[in-house]
mmCIF file of C-alpha atoms in Angstrom:
data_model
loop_
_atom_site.group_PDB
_atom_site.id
_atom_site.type_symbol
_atom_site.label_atom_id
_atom_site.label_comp_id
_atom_site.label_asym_id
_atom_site.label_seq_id
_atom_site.Cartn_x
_atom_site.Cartn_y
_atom_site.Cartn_z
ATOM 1 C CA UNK A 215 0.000 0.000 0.000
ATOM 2 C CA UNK A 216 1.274 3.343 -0.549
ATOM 3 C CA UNK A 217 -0.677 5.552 1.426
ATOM 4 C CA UNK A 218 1.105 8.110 3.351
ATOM 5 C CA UNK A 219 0.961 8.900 6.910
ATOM 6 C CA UNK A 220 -2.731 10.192 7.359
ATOM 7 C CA UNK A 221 -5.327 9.378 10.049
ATOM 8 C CA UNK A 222 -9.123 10.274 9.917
ATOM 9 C CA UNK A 223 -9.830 11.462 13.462
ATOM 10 C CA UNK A 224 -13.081 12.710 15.680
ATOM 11 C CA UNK A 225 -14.459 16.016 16.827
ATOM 12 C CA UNK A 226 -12.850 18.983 14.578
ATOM 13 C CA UNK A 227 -10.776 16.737 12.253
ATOM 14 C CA UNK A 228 -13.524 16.402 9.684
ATOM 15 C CA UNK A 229 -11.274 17.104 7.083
ATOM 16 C CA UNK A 230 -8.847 13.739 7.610
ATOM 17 C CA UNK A 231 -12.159 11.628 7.518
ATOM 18 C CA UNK A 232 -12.277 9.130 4.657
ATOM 19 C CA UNK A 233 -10.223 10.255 1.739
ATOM 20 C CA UNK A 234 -9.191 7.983 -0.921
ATOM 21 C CA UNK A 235 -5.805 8.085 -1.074
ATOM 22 C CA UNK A 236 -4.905 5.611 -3.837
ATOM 23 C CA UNK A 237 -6.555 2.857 -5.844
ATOM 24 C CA UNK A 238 -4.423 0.069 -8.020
ATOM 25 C CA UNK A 239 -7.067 -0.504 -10.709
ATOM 26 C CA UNK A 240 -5.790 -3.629 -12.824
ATOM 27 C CA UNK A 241 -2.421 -3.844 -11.715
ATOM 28 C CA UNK A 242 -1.860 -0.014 -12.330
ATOM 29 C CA UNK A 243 -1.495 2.144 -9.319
ATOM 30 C CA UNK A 244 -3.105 5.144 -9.369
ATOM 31 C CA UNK A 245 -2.949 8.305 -6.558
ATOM 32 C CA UNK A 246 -6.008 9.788 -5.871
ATOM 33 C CA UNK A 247 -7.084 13.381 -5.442
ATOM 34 C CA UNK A 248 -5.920 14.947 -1.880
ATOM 35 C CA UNK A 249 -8.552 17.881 -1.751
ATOM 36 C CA UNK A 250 -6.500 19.403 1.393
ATOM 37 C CA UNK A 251 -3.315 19.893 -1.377
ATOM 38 C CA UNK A 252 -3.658 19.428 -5.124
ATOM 39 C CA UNK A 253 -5.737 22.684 -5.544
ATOM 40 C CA UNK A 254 -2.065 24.331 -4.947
ATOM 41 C CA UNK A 255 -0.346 21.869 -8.362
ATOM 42 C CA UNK A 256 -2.553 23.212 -11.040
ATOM 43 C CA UNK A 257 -0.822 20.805 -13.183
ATOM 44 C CA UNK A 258 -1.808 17.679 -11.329
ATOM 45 C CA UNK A 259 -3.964 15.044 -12.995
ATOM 46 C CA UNK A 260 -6.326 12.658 -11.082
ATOM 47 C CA UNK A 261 -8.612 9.674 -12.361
ATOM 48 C CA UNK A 262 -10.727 11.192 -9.461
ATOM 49 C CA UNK A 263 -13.678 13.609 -9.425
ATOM 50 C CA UNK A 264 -12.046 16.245 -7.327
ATOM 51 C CA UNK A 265 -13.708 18.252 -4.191
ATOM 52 C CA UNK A 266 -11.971 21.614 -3.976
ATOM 53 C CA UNK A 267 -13.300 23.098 -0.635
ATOM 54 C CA UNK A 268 -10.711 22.580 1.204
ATOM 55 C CA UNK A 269 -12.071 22.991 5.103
ATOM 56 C CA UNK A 270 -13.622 20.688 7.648
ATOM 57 C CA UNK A 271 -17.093 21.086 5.677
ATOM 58 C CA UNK A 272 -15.521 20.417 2.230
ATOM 59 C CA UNK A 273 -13.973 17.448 3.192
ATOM 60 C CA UNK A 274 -15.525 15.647 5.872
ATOM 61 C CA UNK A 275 -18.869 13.986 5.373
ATOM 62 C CA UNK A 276 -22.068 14.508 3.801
ATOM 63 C CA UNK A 277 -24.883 14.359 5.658
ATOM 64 C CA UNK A 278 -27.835 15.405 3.474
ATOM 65 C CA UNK A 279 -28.541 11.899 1.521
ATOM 66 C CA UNK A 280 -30.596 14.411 -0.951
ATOM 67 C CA UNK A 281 -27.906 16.619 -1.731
ATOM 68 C CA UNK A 282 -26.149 16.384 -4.944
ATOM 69 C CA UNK A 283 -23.128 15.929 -3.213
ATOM 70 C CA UNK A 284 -23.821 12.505 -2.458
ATOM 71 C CA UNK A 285 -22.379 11.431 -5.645
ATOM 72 C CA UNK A 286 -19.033 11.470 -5.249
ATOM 73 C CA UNK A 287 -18.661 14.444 -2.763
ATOM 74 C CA UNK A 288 -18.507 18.153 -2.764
ATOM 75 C CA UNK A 289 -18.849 20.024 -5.547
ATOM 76 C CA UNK A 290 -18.731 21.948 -7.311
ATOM 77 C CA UNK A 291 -16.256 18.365 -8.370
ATOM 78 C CA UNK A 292 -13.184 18.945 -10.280
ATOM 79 C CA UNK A 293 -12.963 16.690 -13.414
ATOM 80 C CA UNK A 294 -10.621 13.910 -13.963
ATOM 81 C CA UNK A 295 -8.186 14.662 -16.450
ATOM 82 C CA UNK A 296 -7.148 11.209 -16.953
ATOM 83 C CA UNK A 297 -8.639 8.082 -16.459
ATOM 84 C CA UNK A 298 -7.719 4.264 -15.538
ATOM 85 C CA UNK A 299 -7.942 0.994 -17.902
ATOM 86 C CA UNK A 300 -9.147 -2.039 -16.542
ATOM 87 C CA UNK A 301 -10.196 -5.377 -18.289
ATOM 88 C CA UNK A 302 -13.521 -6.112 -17.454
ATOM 89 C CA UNK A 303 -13.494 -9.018 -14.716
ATOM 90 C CA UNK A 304 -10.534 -7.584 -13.274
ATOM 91 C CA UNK A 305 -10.034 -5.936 -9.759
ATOM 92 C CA UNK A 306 -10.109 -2.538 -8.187
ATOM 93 C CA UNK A 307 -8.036 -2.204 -4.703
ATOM 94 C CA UNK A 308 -8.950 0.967 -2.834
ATOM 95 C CA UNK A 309 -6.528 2.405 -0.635
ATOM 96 C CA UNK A 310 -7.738 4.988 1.765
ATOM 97 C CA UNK A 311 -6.105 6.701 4.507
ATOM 98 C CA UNK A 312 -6.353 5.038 8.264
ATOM 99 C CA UNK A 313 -10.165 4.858 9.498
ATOM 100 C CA UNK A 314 -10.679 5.892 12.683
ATOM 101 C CA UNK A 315 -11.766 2.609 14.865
ATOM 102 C CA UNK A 316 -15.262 4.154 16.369
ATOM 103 C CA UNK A 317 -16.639 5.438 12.992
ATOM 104 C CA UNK A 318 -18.747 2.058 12.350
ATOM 105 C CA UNK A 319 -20.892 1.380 9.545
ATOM 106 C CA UNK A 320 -20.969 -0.764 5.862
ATOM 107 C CA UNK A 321 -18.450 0.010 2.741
ATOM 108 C CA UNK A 322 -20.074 0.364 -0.750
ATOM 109 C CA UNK A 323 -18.773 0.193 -4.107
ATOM 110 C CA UNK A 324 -21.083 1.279 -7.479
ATOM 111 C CA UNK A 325 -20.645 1.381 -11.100
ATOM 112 C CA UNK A 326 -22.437 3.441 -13.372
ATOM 113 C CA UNK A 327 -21.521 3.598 -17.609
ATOM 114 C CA UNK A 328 -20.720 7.235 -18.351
ATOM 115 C CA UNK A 329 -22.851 7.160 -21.973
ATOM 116 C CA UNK A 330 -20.975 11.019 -23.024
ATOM 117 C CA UNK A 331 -19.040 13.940 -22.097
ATOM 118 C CA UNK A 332 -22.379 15.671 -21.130
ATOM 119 C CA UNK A 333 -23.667 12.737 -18.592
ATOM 120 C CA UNK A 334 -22.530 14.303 -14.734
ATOM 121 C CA UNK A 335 -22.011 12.041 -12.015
ATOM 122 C CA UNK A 336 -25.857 12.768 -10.892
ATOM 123 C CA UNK A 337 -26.880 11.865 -14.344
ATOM 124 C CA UNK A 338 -25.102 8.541 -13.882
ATOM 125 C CA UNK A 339 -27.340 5.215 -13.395
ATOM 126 C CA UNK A 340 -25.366 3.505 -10.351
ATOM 127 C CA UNK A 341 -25.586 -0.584 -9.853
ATOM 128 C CA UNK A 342 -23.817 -1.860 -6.825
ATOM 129 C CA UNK A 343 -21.097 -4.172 -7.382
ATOM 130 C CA UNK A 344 -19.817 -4.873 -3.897
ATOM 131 C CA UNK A 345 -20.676 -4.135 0.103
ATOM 132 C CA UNK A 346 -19.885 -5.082 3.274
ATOM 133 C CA UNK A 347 -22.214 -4.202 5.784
ATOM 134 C CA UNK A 348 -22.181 -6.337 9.085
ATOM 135 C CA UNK A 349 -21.731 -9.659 10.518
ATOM 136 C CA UNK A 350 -24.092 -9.789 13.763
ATOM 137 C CA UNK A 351 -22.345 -13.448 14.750
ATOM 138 C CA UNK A 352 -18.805 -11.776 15.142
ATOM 139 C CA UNK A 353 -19.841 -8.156 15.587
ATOM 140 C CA UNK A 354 -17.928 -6.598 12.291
ATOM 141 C CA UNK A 355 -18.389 -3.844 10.345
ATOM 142 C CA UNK A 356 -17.663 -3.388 6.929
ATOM 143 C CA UNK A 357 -14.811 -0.464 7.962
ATOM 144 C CA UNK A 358 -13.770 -2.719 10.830
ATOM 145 C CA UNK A 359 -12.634 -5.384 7.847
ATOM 146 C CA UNK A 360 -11.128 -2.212 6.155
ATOM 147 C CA UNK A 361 -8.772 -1.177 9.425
ATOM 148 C CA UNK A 362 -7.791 -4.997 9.263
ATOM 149 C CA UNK A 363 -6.806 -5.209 5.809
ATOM 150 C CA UNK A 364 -4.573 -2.175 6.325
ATOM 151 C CA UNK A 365 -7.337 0.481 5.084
ATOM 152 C CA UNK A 366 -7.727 -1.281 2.157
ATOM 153 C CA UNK A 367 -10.779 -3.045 0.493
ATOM 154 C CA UNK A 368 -10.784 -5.353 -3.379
ATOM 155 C CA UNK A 369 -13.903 -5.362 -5.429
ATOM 156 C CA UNK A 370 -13.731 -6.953 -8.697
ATOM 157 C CA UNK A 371 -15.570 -5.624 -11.780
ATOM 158 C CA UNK A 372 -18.506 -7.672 -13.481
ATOM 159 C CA UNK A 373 -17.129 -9.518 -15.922
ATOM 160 C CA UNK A 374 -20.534 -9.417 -18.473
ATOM 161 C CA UNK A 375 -20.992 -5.587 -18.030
ATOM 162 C CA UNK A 376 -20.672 -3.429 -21.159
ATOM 163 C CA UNK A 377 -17.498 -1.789 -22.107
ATOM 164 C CA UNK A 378 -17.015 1.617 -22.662
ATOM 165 C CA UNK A 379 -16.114 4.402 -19.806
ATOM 166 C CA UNK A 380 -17.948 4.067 -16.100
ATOM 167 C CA UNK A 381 -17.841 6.032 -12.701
ATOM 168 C CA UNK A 382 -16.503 3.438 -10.223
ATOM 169 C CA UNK A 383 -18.093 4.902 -6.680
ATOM 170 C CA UNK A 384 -16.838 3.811 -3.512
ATOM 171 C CA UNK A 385 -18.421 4.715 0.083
ATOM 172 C CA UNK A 386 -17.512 4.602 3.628
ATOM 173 C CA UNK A 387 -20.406 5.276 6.031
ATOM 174 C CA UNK A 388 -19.702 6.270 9.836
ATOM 175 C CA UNK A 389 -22.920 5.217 12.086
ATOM 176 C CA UNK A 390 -21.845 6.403 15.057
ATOM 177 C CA UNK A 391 -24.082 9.867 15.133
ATOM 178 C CA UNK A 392 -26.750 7.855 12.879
ATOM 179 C CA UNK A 393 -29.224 7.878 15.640
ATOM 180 C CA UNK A 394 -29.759 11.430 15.659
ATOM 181 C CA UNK A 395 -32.893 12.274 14.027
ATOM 182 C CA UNK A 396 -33.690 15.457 12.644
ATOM 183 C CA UNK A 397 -36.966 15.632 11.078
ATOM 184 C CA UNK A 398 -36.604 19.447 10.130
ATOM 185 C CA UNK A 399 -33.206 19.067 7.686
ATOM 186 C CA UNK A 400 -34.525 15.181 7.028
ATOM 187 C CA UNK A 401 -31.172 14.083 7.884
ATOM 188 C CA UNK A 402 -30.181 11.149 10.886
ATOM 189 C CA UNK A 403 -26.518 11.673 11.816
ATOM 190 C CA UNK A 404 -24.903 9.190 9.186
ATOM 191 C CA UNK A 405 -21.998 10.293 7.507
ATOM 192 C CA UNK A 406 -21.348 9.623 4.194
ATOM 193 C CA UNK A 407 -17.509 9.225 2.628
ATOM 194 C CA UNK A 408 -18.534 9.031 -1.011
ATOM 195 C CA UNK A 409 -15.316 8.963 -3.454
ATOM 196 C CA UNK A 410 -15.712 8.623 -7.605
ATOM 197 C CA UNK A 411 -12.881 7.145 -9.919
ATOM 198 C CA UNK A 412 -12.939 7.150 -13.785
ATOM 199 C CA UNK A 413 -12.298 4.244 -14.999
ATOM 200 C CA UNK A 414 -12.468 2.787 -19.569
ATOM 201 C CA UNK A 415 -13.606 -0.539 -18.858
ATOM 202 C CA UNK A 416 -12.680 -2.973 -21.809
ATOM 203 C CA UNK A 417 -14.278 -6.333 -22.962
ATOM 204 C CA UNK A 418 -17.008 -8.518 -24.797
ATOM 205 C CA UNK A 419 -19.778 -7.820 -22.209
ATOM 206 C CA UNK A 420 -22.826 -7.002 -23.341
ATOM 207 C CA UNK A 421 -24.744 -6.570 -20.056
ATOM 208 C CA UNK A 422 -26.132 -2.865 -18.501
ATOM 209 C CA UNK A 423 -27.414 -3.335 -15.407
ATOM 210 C CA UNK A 424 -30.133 -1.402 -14.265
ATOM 211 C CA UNK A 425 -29.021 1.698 -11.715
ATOM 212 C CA UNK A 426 -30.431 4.232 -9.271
ATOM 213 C CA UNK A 427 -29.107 7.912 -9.458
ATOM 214 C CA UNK A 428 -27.691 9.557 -6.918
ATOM 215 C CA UNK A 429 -29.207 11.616 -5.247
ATOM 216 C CA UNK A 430 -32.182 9.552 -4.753
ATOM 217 C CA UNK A 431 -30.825 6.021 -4.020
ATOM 218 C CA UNK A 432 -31.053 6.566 -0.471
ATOM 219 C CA UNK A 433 -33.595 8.322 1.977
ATOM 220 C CA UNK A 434 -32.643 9.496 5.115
ATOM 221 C CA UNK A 435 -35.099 7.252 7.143
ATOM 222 C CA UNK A 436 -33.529 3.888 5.284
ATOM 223 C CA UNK A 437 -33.063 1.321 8.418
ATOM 224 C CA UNK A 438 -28.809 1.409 6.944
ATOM 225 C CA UNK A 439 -29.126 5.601 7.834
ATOM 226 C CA UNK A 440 -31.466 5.908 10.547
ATOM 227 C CA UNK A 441 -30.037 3.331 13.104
ATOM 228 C CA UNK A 442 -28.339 3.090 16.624
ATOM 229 C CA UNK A 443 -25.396 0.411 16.165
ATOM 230 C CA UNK A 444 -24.492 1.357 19.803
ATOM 231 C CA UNK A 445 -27.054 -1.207 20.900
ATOM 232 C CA UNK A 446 -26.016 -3.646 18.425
ATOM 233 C CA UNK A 447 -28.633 -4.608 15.578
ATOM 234 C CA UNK A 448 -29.843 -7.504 15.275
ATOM 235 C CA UNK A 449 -30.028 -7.226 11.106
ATOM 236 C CA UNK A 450 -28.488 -4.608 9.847
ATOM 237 C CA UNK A 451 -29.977 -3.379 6.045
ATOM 238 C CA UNK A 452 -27.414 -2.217 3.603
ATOM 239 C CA UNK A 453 -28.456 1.060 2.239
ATOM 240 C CA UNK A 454 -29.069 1.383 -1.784
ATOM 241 C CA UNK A 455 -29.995 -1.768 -3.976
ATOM 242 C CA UNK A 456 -29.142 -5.066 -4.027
ATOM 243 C CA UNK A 457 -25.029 -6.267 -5.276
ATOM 244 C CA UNK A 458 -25.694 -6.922 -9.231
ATOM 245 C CA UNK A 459 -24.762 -10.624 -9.335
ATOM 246 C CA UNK A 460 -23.710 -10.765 -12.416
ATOM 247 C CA UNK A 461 -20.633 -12.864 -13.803
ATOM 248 C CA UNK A 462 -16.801 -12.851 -12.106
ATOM 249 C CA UNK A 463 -15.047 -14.940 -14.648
ATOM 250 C CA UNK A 464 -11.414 -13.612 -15.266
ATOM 251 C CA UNK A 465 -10.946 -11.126 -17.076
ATOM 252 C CA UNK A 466 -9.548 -11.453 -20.713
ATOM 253 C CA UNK A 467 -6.716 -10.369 -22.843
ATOM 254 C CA UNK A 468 -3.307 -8.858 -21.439
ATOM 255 C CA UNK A 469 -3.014 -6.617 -18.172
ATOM 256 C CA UNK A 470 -3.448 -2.919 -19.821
ATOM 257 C CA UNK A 471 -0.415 -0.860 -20.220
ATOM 258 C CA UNK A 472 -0.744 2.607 -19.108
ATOM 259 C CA UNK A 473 1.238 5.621 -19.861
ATOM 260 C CA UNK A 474 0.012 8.477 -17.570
ATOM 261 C CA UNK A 475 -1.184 7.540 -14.066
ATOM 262 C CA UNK A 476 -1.013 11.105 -12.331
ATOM 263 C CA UNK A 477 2.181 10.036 -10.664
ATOM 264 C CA UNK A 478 3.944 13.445 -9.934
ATOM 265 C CA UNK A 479 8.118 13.542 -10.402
ATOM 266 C CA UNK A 480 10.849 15.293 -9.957
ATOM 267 C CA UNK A 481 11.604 18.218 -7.642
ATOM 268 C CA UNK A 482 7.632 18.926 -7.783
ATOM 269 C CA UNK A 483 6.912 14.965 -7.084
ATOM 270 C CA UNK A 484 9.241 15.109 -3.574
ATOM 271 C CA UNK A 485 7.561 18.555 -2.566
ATOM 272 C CA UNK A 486 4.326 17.080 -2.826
ATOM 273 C CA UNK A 487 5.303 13.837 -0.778
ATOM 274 C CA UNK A 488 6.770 16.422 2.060
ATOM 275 C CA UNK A 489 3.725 18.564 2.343
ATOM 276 C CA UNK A 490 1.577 15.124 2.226
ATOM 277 C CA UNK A 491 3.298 13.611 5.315
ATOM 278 C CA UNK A 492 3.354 16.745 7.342
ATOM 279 C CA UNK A 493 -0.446 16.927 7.150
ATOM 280 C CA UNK A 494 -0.188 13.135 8.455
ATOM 281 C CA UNK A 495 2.092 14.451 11.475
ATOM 282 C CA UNK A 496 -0.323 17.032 12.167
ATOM 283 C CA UNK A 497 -3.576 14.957 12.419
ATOM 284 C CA UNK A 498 -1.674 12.301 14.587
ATOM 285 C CA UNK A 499 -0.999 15.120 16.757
ATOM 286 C CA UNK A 500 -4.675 17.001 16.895
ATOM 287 C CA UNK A 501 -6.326 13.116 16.994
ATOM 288 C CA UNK A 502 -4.571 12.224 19.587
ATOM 289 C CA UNK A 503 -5.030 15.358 21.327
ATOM 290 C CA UNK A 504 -8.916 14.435 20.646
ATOM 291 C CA UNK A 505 -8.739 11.114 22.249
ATOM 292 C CA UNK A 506 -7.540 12.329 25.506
ATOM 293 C CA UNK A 507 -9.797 15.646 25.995
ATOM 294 C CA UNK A 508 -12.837 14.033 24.807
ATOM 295 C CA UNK A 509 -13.191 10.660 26.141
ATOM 296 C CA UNK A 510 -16.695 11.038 27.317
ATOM 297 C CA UNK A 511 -18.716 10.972 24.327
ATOM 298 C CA UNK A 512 -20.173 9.186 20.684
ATOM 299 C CA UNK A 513 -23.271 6.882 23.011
ATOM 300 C CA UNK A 514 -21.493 7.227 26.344
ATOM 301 C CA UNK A 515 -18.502 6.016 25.118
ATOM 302 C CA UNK A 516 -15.607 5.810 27.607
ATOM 303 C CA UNK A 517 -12.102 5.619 25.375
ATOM 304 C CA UNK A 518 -8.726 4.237 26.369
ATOM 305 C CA UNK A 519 -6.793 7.098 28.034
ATOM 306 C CA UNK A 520 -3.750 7.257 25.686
ATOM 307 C CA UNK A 521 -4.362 4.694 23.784
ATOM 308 C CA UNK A 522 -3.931 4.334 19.568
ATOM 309 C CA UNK A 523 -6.644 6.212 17.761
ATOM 310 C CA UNK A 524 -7.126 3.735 15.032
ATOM 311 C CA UNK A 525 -7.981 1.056 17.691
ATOM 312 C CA UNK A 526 -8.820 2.979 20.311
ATOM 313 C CA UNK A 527 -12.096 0.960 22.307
ATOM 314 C CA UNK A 528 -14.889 1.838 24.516
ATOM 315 C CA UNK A 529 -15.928 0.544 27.873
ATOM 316 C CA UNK A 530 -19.253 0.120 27.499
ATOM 317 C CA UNK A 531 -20.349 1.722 30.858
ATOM 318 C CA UNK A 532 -19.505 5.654 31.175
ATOM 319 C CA UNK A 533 -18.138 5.792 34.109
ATOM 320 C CA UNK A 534 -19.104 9.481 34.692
ATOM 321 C CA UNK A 535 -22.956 8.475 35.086
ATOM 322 C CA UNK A 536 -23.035 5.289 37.266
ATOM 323 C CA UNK A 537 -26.857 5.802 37.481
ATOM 324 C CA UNK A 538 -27.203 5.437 33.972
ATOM 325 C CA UNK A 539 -25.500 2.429 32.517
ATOM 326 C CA UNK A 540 -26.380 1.598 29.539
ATOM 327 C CA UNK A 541 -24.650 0.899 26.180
ATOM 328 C CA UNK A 542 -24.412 3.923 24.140
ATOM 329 C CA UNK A 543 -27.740 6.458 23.468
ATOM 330 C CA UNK A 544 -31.177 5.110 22.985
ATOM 331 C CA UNK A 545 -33.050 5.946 19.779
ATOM 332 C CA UNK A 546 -34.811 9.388 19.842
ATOM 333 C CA UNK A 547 -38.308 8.707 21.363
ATOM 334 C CA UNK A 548 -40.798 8.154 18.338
ATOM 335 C CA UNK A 549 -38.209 7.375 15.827
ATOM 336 C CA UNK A 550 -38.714 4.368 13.704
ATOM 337 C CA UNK A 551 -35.665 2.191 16.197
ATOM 338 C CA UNK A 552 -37.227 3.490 19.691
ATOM 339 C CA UNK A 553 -38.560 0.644 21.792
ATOM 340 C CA UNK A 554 -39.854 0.487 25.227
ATOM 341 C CA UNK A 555 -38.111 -3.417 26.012
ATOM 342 C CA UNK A 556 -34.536 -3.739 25.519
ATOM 343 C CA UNK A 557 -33.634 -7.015 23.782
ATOM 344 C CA UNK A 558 -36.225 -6.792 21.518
ATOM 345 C CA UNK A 559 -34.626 -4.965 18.500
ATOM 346 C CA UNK A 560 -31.195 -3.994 20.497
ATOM 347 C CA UNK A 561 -29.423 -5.171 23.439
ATOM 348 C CA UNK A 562 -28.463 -2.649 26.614
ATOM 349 C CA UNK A 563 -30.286 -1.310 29.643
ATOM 350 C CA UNK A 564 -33.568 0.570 29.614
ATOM 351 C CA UNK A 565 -32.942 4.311 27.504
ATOM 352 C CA UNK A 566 -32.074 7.041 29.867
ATOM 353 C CA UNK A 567 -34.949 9.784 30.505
ATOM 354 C CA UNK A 568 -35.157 12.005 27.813
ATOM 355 C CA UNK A 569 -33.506 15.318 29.550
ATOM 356 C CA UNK A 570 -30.529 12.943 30.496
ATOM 357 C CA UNK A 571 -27.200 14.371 28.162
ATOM 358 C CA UNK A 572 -29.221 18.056 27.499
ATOM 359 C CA UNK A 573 -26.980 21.090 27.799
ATOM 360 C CA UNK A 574 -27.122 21.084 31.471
ATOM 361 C CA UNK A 575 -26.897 17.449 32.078
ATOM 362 C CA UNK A 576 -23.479 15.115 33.567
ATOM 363 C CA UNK A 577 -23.131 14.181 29.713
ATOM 364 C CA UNK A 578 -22.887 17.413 27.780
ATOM 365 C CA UNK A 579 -19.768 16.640 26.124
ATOM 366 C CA UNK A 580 -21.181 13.480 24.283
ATOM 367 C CA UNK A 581 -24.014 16.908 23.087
ATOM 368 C CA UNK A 582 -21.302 18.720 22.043
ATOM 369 C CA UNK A 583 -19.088 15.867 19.771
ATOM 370 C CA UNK A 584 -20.090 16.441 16.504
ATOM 371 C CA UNK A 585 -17.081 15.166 14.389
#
């Protein structure tokens, strides 16, 4: 893997949360677009649509599953000005920077054909060809298998799909907040790491499997955005349609060669690499910095007093409100998870009273983490 030294963190590091850093798509590695430096190389080329706004709200998540930014992040997107070859049945590796251990939730990957030079990512008809969402036997998350395969996930591209040029969209989503209904923006706290690659897909395929656009695949009150994993879930629905099944025979004809992979050289190359890494030092710094003044929060959450952020756990009991021990936050009263009897559609102790964690309450630090 060649990512550099970057870590997605909590409160106030929105902007390290789940970047793309590279992908090697058919053998070919190829560096993605770093929104927090390539605006500043004018010259750089990407097989990524690009998200220029460069603060916490540019590049952390989206939150508004009806926004047009759901596509493949914030626009207005920068074009790619280059794009990847892959052989149809052969496999895309994604490669993003370190996920931060407590941001739960299922990893997506889409395709959609790209028919002209007019069609925009919202225009594009989206069918799912991977996901990992979660495994209630050994409690795992689809980001949880991407922290232990070294931030790294492998789809594989239908082998029977139509050839010609396709939007390859991948998605992290963190659940933690997901729980937090807001019926007036129509939004529930999931945040949503959408990243879009181009990528010429060769082959004899004649297949076009039918898509959904986005936005509009999802709605905020889906049981995958609307949920409390801090009580566990018993099922846990993927958000979006069903994986096309499809074929995954190998793919045919030679490994592509490619020329121009946005690889940067030279004196500008190493310049690039040092800036890169010193945003990784920086992060480390301000997440662990966010581990250690804010362990009291994210559903009552205790965290590990020093410990690594990437793996960082949480004692299931906060120990700041013995009268209250329960396993993370209820569902908001009246909200399609709420229920009356634990056990029944989550595990933990009865919800705390309503007023319990306001502004006043023992708990107004888990109010105030919003990252």
């Amino acid at each position: 893997m060649r990512s550099f030294l970057v870590l997605a963190g909590s409160a106030g590091l929105a902007a390290a949360h789940g970047i793309l850093d590279g992908a090697v798509v058919d053998g070919t590695y190829y560096p993605m677009y770093d929104p927090r430096l390539d605006n500043d190389y004018p010259g750089i080329k990407r097989i990524t649509w690009g998200y220029p706004k460069t603060n916490a709200e540019g590049t952390g998540p989206v939150e508004q599953v009806a926004s047009k930014d759901i596509a493949c992040r914030f626009g207005p997107l920068v074009e790619p000005k280059i794009n990847a070859v892959a052989r149809a049945g052969s496999k895309i590796t994604f490669e993003w920077t370190p996920w931060f251990g407590n941001h739960r939730g299922p990893v997506l990957t889409y395709m959609g054909l790209i028919p002209d030079e007019k069609t925009t990512v919202n225009d594009v008809n989206f069918f799912k060809i991977d996901e990992l969402g979660y495994d209630k036997e050994k409690d795992l998350w689809g980001t949880d298998d991407i922290i232990n395969n070294n931030s790294t996930r492998t789809v594989t591209i239908p082998s029977d799909i139509k050839p010609g040029m396709y939007a390859v969209r991948t998605e992290l989503i963190g659940l933690h907040f997901s729980w937090r209904e807001n019926k007036e923006k129509k939004t529930s706290g999931a945040q949503l790491y959408p990243t879009c690659i181009k990528v010429q897909v060769t082959g004899s395929g004649t297949a076009t499997p039918p898509g959904v656009k986005f936005p509009g695949a999802y709605n905020w009150r889906d049981p995958g955005i609307l949920v409390n994993i801090h009580y566990g879930p018993k099922r846990y629905i993927t958000p979006g349609p069903a994986v096309y099944k499809g074929e995954r025979n190998p793919p045919e004809g030679p490994v592509p060669v490619v020329k121009e992979t946005g690889e940067m050289t030279g004196e500008e190359g190493k310049a690039y690499s040092v800036a890169r890494i010193e945003h990784g030092k920086q992060l480390l710094k301000s997440v662990a910095n966010d581990i250690r003044d804010g362990k009291t929060g994210l559903g009552g959450c205790f965290w590990e007093d020093g410990a690594d952020p990437s793996t960082v756990k949480c004692t299931e009991i906060n120990p700041t409100s013995p009268g209250h021990p329960y396993v993370g936050y209820a569902q908001p009263v009246n909200s399609p998870g709420y229920t009356e009897t634990p056990g029944s559609a989550m595990k933990g102790n009865k919800p705390p009273p309503a007023s319990y964690g306001n502004e006043n309450g023992p708990n107004k630090r888990a109010v105030e983490f919003t990252g």
